[in-house]
CSV table of C-alpha atoms and ligand atoms in Angstrom, one decimal:
chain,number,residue,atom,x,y,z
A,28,UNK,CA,0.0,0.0,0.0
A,29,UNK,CA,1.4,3.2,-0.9
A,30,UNK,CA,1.0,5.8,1.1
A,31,UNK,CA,1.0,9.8,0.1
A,32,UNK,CA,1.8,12.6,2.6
A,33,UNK,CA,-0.7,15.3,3.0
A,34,UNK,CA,-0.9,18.2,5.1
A,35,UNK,CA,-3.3,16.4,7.5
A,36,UNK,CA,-1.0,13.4,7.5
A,37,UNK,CA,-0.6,10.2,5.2
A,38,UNK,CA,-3.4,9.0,2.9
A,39,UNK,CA,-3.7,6.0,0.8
A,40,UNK,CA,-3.5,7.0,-2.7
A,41,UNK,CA,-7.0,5.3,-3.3
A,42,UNK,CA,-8.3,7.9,-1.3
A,43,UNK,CA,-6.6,10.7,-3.0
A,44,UNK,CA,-9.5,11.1,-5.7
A,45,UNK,CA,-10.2,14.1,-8.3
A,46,UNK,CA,-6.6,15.9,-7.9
A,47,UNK,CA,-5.7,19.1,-9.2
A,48,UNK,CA,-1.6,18.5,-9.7
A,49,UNK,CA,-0.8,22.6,-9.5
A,50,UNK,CA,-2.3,24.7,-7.7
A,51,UNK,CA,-0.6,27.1,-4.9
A,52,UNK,CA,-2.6,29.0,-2.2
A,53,UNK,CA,-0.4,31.1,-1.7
A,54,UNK,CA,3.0,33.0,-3.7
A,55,UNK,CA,4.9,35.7,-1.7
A,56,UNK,CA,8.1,37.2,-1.8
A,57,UNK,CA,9.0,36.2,1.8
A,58,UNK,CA,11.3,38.9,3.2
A,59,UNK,CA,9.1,41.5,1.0
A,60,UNK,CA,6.1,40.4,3.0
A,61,UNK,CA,8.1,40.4,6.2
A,62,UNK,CA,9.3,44.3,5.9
A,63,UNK,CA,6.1,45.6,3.2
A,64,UNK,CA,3.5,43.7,4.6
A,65,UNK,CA,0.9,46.5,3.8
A,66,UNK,CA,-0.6,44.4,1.2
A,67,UNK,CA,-0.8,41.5,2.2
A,68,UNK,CA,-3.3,42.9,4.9
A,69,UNK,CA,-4.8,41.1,7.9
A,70,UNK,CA,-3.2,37.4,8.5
A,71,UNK,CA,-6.8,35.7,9.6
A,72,UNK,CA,-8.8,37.5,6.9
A,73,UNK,CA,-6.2,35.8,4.3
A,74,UNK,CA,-6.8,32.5,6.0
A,75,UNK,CA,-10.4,33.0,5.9
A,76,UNK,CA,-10.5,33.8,2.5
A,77,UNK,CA,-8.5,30.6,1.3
A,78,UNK,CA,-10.6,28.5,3.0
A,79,UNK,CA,-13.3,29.8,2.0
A,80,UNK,CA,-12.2,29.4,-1.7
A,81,UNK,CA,-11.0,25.8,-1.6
A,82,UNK,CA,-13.8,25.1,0.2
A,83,UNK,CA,-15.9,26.2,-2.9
A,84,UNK,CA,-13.3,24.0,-4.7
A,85,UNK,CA,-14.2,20.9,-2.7
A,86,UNK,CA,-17.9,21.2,-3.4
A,87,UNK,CA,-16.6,20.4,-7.1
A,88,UNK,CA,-15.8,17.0,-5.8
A,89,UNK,CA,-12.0,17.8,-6.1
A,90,UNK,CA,-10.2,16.0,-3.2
A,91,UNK,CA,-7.1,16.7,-3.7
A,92,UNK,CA,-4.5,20.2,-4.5
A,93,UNK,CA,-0.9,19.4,-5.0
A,94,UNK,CA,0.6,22.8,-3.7
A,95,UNK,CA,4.6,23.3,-5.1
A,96,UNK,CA,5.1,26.1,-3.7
A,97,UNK,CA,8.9,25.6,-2.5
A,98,UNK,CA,12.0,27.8,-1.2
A,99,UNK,CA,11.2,31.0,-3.6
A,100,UNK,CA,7.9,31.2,-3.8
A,101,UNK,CA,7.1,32.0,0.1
A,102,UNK,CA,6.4,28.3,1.6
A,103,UNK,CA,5.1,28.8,5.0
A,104,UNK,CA,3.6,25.5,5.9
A,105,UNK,CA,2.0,26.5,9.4
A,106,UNK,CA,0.3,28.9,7.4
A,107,UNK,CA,-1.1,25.8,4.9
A,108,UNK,CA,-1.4,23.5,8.1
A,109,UNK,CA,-4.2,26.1,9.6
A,110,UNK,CA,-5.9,26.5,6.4
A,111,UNK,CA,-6.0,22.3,5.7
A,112,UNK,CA,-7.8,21.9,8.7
A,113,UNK,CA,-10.6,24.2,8.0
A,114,UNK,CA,-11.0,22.8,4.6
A,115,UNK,CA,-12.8,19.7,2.9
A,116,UNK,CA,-9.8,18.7,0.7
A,117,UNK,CA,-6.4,17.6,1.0
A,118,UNK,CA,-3.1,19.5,0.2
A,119,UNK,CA,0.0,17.9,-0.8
A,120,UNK,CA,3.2,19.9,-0.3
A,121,UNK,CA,6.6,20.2,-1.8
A,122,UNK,CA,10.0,20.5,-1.0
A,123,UNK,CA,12.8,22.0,-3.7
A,124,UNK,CA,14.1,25.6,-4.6
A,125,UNK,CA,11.9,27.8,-7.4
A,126,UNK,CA,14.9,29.6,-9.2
A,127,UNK,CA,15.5,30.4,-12.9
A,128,UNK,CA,18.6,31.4,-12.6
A,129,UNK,CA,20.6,31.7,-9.4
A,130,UNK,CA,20.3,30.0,-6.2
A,131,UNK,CA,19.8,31.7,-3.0
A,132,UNK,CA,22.3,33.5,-2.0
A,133,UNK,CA,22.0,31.3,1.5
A,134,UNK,CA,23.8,28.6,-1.2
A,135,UNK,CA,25.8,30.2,-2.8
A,136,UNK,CA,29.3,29.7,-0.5
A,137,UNK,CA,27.8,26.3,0.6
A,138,UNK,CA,28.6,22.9,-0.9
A,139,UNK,CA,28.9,22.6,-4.5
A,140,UNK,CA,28.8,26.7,-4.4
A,141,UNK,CA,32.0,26.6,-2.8
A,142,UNK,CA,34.3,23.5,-4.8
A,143,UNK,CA,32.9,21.0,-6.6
A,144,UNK,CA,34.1,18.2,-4.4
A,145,UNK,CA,32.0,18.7,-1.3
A,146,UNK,CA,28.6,17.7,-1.1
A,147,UNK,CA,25.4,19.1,-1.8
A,148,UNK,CA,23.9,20.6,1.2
A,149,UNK,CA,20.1,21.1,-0.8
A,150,UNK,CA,20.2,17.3,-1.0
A,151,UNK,CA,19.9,16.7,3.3
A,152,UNK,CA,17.7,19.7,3.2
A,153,UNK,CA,14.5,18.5,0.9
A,154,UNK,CA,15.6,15.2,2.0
A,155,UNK,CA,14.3,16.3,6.1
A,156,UNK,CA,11.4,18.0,4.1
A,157,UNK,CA,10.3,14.5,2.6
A,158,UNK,CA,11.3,11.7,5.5
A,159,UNK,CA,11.1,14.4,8.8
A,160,UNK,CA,9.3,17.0,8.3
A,161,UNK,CA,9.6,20.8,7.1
A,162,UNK,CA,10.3,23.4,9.9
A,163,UNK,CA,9.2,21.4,12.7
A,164,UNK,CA,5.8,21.1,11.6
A,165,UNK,CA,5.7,17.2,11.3
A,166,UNK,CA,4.4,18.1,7.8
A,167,UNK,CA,5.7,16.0,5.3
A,168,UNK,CA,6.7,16.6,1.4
A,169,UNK,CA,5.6,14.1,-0.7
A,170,UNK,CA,7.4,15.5,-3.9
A,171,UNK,CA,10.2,17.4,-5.4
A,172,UNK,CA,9.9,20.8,-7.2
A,173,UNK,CA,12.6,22.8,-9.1
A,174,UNK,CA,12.8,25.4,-12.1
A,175,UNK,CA,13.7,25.4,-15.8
A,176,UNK,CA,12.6,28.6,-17.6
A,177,UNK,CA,13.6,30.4,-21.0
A,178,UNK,CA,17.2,30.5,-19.3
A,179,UNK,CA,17.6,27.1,-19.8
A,180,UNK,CA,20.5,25.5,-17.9
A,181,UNK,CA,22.5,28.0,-15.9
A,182,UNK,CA,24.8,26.2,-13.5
A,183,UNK,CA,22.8,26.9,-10.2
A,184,UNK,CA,19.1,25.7,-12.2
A,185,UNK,CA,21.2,22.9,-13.3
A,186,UNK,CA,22.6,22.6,-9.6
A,187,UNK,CA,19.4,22.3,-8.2
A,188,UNK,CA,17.9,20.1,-10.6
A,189,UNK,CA,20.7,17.4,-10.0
A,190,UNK,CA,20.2,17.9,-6.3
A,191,UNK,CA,16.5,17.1,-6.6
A,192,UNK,CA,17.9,13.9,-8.5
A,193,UNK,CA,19.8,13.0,-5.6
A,194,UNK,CA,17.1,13.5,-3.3
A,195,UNK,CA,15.0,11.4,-5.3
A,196,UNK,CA,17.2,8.9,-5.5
A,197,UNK,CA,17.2,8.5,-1.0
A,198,UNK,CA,13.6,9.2,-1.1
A,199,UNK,CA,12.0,8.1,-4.1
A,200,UNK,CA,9.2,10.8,-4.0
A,201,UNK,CA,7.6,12.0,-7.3
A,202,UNK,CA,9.8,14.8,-9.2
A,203,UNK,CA,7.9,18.2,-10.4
A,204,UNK,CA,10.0,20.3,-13.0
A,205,UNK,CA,8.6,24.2,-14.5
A,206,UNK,CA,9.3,23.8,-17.8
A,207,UNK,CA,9.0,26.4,-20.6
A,208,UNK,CA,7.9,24.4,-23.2
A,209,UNK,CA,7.9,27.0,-25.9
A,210,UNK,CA,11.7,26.6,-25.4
A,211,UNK,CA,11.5,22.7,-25.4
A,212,UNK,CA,13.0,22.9,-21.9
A,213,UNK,CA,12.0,19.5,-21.3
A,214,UNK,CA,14.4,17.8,-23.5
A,215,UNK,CA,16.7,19.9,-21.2
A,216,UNK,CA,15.3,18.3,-17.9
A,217,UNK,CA,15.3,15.0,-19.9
A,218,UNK,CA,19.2,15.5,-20.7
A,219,UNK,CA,20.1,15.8,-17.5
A,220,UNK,CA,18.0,13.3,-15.4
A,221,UNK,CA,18.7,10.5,-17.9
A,222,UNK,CA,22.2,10.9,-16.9
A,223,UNK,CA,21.1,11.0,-12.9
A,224,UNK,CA,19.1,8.0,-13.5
A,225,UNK,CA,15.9,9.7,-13.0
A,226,UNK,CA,13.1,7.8,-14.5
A,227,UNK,CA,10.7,9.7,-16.8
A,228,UNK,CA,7.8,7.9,-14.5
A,229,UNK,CA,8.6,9.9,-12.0
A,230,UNK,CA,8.8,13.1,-13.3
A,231,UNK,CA,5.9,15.6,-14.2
A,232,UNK,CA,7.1,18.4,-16.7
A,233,UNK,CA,4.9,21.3,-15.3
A,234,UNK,CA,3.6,23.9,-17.7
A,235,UNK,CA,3.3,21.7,-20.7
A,236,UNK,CA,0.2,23.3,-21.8
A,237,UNK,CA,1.6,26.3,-22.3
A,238,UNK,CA,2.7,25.0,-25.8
A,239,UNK,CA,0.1,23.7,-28.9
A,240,UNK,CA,3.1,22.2,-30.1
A,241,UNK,CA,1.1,18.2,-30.3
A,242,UNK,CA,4.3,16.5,-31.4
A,243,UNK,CA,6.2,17.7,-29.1
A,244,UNK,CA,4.6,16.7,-26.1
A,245,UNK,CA,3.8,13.5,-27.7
A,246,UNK,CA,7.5,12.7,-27.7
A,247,UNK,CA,7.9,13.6,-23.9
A,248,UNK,CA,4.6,11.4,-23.1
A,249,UNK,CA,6.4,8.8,-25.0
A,250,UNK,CA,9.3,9.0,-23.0
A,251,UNK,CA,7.4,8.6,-19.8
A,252,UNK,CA,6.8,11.6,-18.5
A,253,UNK,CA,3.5,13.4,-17.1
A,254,UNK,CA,2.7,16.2,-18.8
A,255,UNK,CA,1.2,19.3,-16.5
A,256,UNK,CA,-1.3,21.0,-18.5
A,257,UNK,CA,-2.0,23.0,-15.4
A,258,UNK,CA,-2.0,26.9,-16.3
A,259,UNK,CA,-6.4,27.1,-17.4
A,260,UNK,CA,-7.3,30.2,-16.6
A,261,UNK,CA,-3.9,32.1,-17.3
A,262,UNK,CA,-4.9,33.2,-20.8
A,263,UNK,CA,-2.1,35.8,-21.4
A,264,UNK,CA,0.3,32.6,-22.2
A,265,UNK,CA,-2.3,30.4,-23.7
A,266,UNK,CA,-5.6,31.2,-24.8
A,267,UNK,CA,-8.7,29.1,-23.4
A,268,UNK,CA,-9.4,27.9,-26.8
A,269,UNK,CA,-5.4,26.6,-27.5
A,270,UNK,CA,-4.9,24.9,-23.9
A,271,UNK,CA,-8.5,23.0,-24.5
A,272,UNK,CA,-7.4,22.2,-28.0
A,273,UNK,CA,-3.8,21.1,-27.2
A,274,UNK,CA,-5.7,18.9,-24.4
A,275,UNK,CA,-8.1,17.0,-26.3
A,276,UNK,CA,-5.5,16.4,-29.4
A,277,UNK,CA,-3.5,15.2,-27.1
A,278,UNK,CA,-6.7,13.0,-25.8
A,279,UNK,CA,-7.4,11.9,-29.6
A,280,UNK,CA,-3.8,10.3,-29.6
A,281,UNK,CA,-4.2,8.5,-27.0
A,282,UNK,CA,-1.9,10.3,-24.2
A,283,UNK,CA,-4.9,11.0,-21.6
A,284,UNK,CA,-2.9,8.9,-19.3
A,285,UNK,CA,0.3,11.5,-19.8
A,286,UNK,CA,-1.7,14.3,-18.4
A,287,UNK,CA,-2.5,16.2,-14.9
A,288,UNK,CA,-5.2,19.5,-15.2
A,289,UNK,CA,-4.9,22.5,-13.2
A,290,UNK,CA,-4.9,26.2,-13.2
A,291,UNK,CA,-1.6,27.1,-11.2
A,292,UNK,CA,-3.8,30.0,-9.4
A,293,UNK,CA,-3.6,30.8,-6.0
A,294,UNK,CA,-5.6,32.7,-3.5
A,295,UNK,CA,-2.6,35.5,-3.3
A,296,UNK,CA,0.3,36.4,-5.5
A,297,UNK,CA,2.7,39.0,-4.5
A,298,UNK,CA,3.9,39.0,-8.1
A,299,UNK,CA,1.3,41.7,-9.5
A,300,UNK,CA,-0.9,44.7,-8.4
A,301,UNK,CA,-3.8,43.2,-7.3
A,302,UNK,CA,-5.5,44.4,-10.3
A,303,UNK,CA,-3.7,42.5,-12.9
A,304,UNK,CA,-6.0,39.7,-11.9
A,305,UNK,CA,-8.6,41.7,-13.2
A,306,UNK,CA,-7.5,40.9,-17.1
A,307,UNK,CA,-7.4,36.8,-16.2
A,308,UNK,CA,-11.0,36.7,-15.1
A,309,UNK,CA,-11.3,32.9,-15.3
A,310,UNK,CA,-8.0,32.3,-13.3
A,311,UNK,CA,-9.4,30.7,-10.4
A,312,UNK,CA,-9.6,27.4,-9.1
A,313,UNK,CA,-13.0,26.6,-10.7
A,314,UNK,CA,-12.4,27.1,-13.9
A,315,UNK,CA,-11.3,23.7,-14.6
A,316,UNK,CA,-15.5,21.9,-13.6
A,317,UNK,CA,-17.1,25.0,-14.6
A,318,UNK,CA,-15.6,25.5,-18.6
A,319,UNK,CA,-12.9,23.5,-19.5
A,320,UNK,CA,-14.3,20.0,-18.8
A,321,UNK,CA,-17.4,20.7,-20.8
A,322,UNK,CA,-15.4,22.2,-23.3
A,323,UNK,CA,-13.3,19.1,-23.4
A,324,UNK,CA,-15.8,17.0,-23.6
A,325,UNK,CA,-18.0,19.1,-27.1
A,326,UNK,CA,-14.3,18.1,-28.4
A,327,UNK,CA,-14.9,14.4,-27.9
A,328,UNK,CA,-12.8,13.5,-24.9
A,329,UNK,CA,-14.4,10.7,-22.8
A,330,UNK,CA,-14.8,11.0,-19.0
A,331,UNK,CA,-13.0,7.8,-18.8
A,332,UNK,CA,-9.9,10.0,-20.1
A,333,UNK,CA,-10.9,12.9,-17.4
A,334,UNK,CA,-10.7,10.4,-15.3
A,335,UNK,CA,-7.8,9.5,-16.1
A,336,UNK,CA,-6.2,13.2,-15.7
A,337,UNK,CA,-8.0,13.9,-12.6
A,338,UNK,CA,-7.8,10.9,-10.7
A,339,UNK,CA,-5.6,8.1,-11.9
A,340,UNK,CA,-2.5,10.0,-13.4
A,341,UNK,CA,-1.9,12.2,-10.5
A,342,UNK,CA,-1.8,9.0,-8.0
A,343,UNK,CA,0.3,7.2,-10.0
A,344,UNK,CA,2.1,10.4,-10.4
A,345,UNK,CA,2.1,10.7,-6.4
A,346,UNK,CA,2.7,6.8,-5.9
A,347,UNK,CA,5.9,6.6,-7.9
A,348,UNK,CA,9.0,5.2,-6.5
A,349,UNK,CA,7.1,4.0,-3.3
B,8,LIG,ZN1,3.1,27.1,-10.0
């Protein structure tokens, strides 16, 4: 029996159910929030409203969020423990470093950063995340998360992907990669854990719907790996139309197996005035049950394969290497 850590504790994965594989509740620039925190407002009003928004999420009969939100996008898990226990669902966390380009400066005269010879010090730290606990919570990580954007490869995103490798290797927990699929970074991510004897299995390529490019993704499905079409709602990358289009193609050559759905929205993102959210009406975390699933299926696609991409892909995704 394979068991998956949640933010409430361990779960069968049987009883992980309709899974949305990317969604955050929230993204903050940590030390921002900690000396500007004029945003960001009132602490329990926050908590109120994400609970208050997943729990409109539940009553979709989603039962699962996978939440990456690691070391660069604000992860504060006694913040995420307070809000899972208000809430009818259940939150998987992550452990990793969001970077596309440098690490933390915290890394940078550490291990590796210092001489190639000495060891890794990321690789104990997710490590604690996924077997301990993070921060003395006694939540657990169940995956690994890490970055590859339009910058491709630069020796700290490389860094930190091969120290995700290694972690998976002690742990074998489930891998989670941001790719930039315009930019074919997968093959990148590819490159490098085929050499660290990563299996594809193992590894969702996050972002994939970002791109209508069929073929391509085809190859990476047919290499192994899960494909995150998980950014519905964020139409200045991908129109609604394209991301339903690329999903049911997709569908229609048989790789409903290959794929996760989610928005990647969050209740809270530092990352914009508060307004930009007004020009991505639809990015929210209903989006998914309220358009694009009847929209997928006026293109043909069975709920057999939604229930493949909702239920059964994301536990397999979330079972691997146990
Ligand atoms: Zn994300």
């Amino acid at each position: 029996m394979a068991l998956v850590q949640t933010v409430r504790g361990p779960v069968d994965g049987a009883e992980l159910g309709p899974t949305l594989v990317h969604e955050h509740v929230f993204v903050l620039t940590a030390d921002v929030q900690q000396n500007w925190p004029g945003e960001w407002g009132d602490e329990d009003a926050r908590v109120d409203d994400a609970v208050a928004k997943l729990t409109a999420l539940a009553q979709t009969g989603v039962r699962t969020i996978v939440d990456p939100t690691v070391v660069g996008l604000g992860r504060f898990i006694p913040r995420i423990a307070r809000i899972a226990e208000r809430v009818p669902l259940q939150i998987v966390v992550a452990t990793g470093i969001y970077t596309y380009g440098d690490v933390p400066f915290f890394f940078r005269s550490r291990g590796r950063g210092l001489h190639p010879d000495l060891p890794e010090p990321m690789v104990d730290l997710f490590v604690q995340d996924l077997t301990e606990g993070i921060a003395g919570t006694g939540v657990r990580a169940a995956f690994l998360k890490c970055a590859v954007d339009e910058h491709g490869l630069t020796p700290d995103v490389e860094r930190v992907l091969r120290a995700v490798a290694q972690a998976h290797h002690v742990t074998g927990a489930p891998v989670m990669v941001h790719t930039h699929p315009a930019t074919r970074q997968g093959l990148a991510v590819r490159r490098v854990l085929d050499e660290e004897g990563v299996p594809a299995g193992v590894v969702m390529l996050a972002h994939s719907g970002d791109t209508q490019d069929a073929d391509h993704l085809a190859q990476l499905a047919e290499a192994g790996f899960v494909l995150g079409m998980d950014r519905f709602g964020l139409e200045t990358v991908a129109s609604f139309e394209q991301r339903v289009d690329t999903v049911a193609e997709l569908c229609r050559r048989g790789y409903a197996a290959s794929m996760g759905l989610s928005h990647d929205t969050a209740c809270y993102v530092d990352w914009a005035e508060p307004a930009a959210r007004d020009w991505l009406p639809r990015w929210h975390y209903l989006h998914i049950h309220q358009d694009v699933l009847p929209a997928l299926r006026e293109r043909g696609v069975t709920q057999e394969q939604i229930d493949a991409m909702l239920v059964d892909t994301p536990r397999r995704w979330l079972e691997a290497g146990r």
